[in-house]
Coordinates of C-alpha atoms in Angstrom, one line a residue:
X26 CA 17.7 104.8 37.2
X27 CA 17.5 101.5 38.9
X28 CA 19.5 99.8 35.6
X29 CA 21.8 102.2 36.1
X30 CA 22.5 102.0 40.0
X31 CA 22.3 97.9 39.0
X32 CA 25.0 98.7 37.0
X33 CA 27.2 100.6 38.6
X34 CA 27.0 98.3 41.5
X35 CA 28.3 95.3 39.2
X36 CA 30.8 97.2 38.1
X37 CA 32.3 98.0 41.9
X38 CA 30.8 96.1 44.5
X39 CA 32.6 97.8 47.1
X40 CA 32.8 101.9 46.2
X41 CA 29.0 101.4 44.8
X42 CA 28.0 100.2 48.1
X43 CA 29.9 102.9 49.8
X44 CA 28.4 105.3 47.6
X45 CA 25.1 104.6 48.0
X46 CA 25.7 103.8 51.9
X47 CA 26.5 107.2 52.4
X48 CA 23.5 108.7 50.7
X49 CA 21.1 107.0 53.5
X50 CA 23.4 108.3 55.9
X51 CA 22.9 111.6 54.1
X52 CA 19.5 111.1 55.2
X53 CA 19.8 110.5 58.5
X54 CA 22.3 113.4 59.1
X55 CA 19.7 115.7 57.2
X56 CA 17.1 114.2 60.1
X57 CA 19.4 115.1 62.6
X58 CA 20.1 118.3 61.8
X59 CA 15.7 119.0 62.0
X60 CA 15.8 116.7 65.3
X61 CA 19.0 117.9 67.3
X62 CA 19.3 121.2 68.7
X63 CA 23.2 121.0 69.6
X64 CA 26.0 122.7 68.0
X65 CA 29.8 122.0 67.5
X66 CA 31.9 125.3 67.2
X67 CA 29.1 127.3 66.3
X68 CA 27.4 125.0 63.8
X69 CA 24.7 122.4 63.8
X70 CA 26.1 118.9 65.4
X71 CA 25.4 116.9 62.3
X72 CA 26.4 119.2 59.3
X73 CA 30.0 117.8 59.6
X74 CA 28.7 114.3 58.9
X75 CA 26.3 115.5 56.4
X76 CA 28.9 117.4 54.5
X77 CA 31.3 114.5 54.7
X78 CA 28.5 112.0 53.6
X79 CA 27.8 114.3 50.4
X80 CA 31.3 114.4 49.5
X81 CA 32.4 110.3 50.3
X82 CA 29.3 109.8 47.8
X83 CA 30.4 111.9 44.8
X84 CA 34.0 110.5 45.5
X85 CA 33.2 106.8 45.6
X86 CA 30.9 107.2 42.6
X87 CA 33.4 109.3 40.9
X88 CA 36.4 106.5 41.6
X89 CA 33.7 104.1 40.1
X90 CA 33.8 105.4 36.9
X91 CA 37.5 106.5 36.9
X92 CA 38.9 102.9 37.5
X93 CA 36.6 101.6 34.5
X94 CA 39.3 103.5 32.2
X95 CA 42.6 101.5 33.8
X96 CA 42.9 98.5 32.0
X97 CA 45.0 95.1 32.5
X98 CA 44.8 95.6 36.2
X99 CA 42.2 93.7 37.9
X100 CA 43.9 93.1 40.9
X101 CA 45.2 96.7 41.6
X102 CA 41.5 97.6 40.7
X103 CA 40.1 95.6 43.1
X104 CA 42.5 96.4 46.0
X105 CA 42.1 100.2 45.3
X106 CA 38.5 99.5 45.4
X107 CA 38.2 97.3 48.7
X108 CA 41.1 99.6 50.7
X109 CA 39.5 102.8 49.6
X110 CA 35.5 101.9 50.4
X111 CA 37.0 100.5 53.9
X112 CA 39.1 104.1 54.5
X113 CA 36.1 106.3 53.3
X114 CA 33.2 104.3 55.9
X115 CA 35.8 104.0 58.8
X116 CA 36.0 108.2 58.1
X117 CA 32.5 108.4 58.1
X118 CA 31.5 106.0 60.7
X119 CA 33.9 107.9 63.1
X120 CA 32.8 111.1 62.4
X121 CA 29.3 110.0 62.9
X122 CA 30.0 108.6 66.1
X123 CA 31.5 112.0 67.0
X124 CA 28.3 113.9 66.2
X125 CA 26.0 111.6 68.3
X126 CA 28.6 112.2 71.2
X127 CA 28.2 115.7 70.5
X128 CA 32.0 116.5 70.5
X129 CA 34.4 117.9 67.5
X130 CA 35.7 114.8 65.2
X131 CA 38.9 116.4 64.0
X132 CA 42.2 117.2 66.2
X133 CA 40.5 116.5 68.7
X134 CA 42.3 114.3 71.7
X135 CA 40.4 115.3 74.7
X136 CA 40.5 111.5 75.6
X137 CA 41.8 108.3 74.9
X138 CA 38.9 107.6 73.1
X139 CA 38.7 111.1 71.3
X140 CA 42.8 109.9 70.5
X141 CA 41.5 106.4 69.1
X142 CA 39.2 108.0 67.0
X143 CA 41.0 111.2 65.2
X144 CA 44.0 108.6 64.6
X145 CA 42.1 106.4 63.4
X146 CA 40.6 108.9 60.9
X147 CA 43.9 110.4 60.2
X148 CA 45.3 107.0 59.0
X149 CA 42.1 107.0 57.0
X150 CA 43.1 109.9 54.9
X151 CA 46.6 108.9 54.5
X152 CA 45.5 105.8 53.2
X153 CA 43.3 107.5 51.1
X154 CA 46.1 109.7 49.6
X155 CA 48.5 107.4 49.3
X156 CA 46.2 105.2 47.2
X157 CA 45.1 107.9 44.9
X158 CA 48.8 108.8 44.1
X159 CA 49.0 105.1 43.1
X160 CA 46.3 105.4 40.6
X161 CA 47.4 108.8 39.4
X162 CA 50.7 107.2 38.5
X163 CA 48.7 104.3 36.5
X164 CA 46.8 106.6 34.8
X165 CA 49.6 109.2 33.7
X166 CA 51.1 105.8 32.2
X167 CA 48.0 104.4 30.9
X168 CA 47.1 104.9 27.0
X169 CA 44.2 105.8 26.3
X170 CA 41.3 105.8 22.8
X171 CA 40.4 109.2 23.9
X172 CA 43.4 111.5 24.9
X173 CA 41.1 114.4 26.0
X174 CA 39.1 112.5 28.6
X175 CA 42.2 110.7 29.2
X176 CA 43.8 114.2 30.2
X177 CA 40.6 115.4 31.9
X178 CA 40.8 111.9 34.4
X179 CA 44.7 112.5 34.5
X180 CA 44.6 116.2 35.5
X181 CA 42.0 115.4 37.7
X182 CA 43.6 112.8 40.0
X183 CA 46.8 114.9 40.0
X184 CA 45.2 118.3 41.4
X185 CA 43.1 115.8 43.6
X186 CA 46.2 114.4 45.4
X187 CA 47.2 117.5 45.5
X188 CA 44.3 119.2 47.3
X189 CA 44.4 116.0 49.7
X190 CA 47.7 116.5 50.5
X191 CA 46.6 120.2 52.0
X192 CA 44.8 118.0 54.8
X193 CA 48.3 117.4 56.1
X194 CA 49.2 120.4 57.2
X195 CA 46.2 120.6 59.2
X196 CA 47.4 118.4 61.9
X197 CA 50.7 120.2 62.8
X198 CA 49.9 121.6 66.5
X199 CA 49.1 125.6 65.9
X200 CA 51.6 127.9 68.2
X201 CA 48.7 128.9 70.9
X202 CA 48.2 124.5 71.1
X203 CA 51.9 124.7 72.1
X204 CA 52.1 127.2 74.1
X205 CA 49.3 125.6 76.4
X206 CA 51.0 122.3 76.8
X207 CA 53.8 124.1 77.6
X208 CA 52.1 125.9 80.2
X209 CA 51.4 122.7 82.3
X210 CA 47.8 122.3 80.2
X211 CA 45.9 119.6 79.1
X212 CA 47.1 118.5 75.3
X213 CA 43.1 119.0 74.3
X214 CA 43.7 120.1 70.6
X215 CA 46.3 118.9 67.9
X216 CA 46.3 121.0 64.6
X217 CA 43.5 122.8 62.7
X218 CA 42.2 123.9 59.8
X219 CA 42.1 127.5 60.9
X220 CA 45.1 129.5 60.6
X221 CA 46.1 132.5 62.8
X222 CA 43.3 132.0 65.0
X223 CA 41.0 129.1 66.4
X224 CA 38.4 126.9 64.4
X225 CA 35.1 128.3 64.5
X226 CA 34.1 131.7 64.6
X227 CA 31.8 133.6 61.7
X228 CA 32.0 131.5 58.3
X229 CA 30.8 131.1 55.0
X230 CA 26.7 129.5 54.6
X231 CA 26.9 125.8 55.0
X232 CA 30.6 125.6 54.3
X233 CA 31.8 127.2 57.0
X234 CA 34.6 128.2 55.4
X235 CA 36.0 131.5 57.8
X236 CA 36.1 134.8 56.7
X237 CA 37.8 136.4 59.4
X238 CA 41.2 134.1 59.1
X239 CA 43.2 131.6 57.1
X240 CA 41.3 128.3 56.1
X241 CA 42.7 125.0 54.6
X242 CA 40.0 123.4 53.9
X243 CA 38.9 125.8 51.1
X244 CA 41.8 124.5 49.0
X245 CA 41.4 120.9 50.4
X246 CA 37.6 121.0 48.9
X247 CA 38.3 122.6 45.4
X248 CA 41.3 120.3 45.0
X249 CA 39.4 117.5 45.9
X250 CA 36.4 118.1 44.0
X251 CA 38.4 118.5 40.9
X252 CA 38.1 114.9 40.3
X253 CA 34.6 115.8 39.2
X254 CA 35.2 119.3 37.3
X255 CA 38.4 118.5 35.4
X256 CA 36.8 115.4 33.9
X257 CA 33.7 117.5 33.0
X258 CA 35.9 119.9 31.3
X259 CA 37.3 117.1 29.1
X260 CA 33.7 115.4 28.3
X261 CA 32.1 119.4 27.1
X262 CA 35.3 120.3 25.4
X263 CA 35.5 116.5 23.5
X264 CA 31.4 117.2 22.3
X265 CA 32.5 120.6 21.6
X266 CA 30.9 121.5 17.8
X267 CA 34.2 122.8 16.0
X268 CA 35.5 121.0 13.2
X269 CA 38.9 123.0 13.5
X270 CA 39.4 122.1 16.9
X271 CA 41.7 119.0 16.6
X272 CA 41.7 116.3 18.9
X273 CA 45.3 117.7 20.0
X274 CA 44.1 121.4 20.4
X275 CA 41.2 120.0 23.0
X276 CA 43.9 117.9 24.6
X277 CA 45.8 121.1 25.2
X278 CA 43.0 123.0 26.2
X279 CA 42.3 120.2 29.1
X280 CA 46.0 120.5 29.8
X281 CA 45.3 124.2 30.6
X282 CA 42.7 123.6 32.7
X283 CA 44.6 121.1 34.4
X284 CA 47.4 123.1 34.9
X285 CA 45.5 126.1 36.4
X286 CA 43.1 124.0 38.6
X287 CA 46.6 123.1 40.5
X288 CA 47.3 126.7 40.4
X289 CA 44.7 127.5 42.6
X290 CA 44.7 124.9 44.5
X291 CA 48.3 125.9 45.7
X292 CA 47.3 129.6 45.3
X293 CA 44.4 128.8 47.9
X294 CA 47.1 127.2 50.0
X295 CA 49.3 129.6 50.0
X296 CA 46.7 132.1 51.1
X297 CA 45.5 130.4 54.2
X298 CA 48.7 129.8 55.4
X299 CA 49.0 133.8 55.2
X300 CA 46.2 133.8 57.7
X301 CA 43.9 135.1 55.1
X302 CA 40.2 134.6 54.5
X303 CA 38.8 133.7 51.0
X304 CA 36.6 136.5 50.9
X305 CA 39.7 139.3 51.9
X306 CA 42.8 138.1 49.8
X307 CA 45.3 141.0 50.1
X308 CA 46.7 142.8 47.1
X309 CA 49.7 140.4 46.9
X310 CA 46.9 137.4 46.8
X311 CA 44.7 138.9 44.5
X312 CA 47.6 140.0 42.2
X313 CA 48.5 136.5 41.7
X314 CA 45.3 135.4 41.5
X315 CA 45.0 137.7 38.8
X316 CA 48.1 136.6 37.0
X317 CA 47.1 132.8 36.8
X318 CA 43.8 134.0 35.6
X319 CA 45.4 135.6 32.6
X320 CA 48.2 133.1 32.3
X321 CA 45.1 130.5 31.8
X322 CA 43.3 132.8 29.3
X323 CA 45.9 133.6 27.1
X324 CA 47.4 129.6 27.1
X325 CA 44.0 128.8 26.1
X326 CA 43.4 131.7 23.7
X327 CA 47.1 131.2 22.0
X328 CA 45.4 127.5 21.6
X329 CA 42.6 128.7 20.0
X330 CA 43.6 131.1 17.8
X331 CA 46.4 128.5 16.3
X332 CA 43.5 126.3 15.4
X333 CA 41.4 129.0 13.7
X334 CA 44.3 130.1 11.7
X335 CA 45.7 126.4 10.7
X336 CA 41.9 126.2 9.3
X337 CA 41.4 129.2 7.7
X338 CA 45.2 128.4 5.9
X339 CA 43.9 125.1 4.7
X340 CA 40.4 126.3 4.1
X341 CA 42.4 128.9 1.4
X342 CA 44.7 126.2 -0.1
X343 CA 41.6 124.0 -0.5
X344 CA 39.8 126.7 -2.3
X345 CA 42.9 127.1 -4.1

């Protein structure tokens, strides 16, 4: 273990740091959460900062290991590297700050300070995106020895960018955060993640997730976190024990994947901006949702079955 975290810290000074930064402040938060009593909308004070610390791990760790596979690029390697690990501690580091105040991180503009901060975090994430659509372009144009882990990484940035990109229309100001400024009101709140009613409120274990109203962040997390799963999809389906799957076939299977990974993703979208919980999709939602679920098993069945039947024909004219 320590040869690896060696290792991976040679490899990228700056995500490995911010990686393993973020685990002690895992830590910490995990203290807090024993220690501190307090709550922010409903929920322990330092769950936010834990979840977020969780998550900046994996991600820098994952980036790691993704930017080992773009070659000829040092300097756009290091730049992503460097402008990412600065954008992912500011995030936490503001967030954290937040918690120990004792106030909501996100949207939040109660003050000048509040303002400085959630700005601050906002440009953050744009950042963020921004740069991952960068190396999602390198990497669609990138050759590489192995084209299913090459498709697994490629598929994996794309629906990433993609489930970042949800974060945006978080931070529009929601009708009833109009209607108060217009009313003479304090401008306390810009945007959420809820939709059709306010953050908080009864939620999902640990996630929080609601399940009484429309909630971005669900598709924001799986399209994030697709980075890791797409990737993983390409690795199993690459040591996969079939002779008469061809390297092409596997390709296309991780193509599949790929392809209904941003399915959902914009699926999940679509139904929190419906107002809709994850756990109460209407019939219209869970129709779809249905639909891309076959459309996905019979892609990846119709690739399948061509394989098994190219082998069987060559296994008769070899016989033959």
């Amino acid at each position: 273990m320590t040869s690896l975290l060696v290792r991976t810290v040679r490899t990228n000074p700056p995500l490995a740091v911010t990686g393993l930064v973020t685990v002690v402040v895992l830590l910490a938060c995990l203290a807090g959460l024993v220690a501190d009593p307090r709550q922010v909308l409903g929920e322990p004070t330092w769950l936010k900062p834990a979840k977020f610390a969780v998550s900046i791990s994996l991600y820098s760790l994952t980036l790691v290991w993704f930017l080992t596979y773009v070659r000829g690029r040092r300097r756009l390697v290091a730049a992503v590297s460097w402008i990412v690990a600065a954008a992912l501690l500011v995030e936490q580091a503001l967030i954290m700050v937040q918690a120990a105040r004792g106030l909501r991180s996100h949207f939040n503009v109660s003050t000048a300070l509040d303002q400085t901060i959630y700005f601050a975090m906002a440009g953050a994430v744009a950042t963020l995106w921004a740069t991952n659509v960068v190396l999602a372009v390198v990497l669609l144009a990138q050759r590489l020895d192995d084209p299913v882990l090459a498709w697994g990484l490629r598929a994996g940035l794309v629906v990433a960018v993609t489930g970042m990109a949800v974060a945006f229309l978080m931070t529009d100001p929601t009708p009833a955060q109009l209607d108060a400024v217009r009313a003479g009101g304090d401008r306390v709140l810009v945007g959420a993640h809820s939709v059709s009613r306010a953050d908080g409120g009864p939620g999902l274990p640990v996630l929080g997730w609601s399940t009484v109203g429309g909630d971005l962040r669900v598709a924001h997390f799986v399209g994030i976190h697709a980075m890791q799963a797409l990737p993983l999809v390409a690795w199993l389906l690459a040591a996969l024990p079939a002779a008469w799957l061809t390297v092409r076939d596997r390709t296309r299977l991780v193509q599949v994947a790929g392809a209904t990974g941003l399915a959902v993703v914009l699926l999940l979208t679509w139904q929190a901006l419906r107002g809709q919980p994850l756990t109460g999709p209407d019939a219209l939602t869970a129709g779809t949702a249905a639909v891309v679920a076959l459309a996905a098993l019979a892609a990846a069945a119709g690739v399948v079955l061509v394989a098994r039947r190219r082998a069987a024909v060559s296994e008769a004219a070899h016989l033959d």
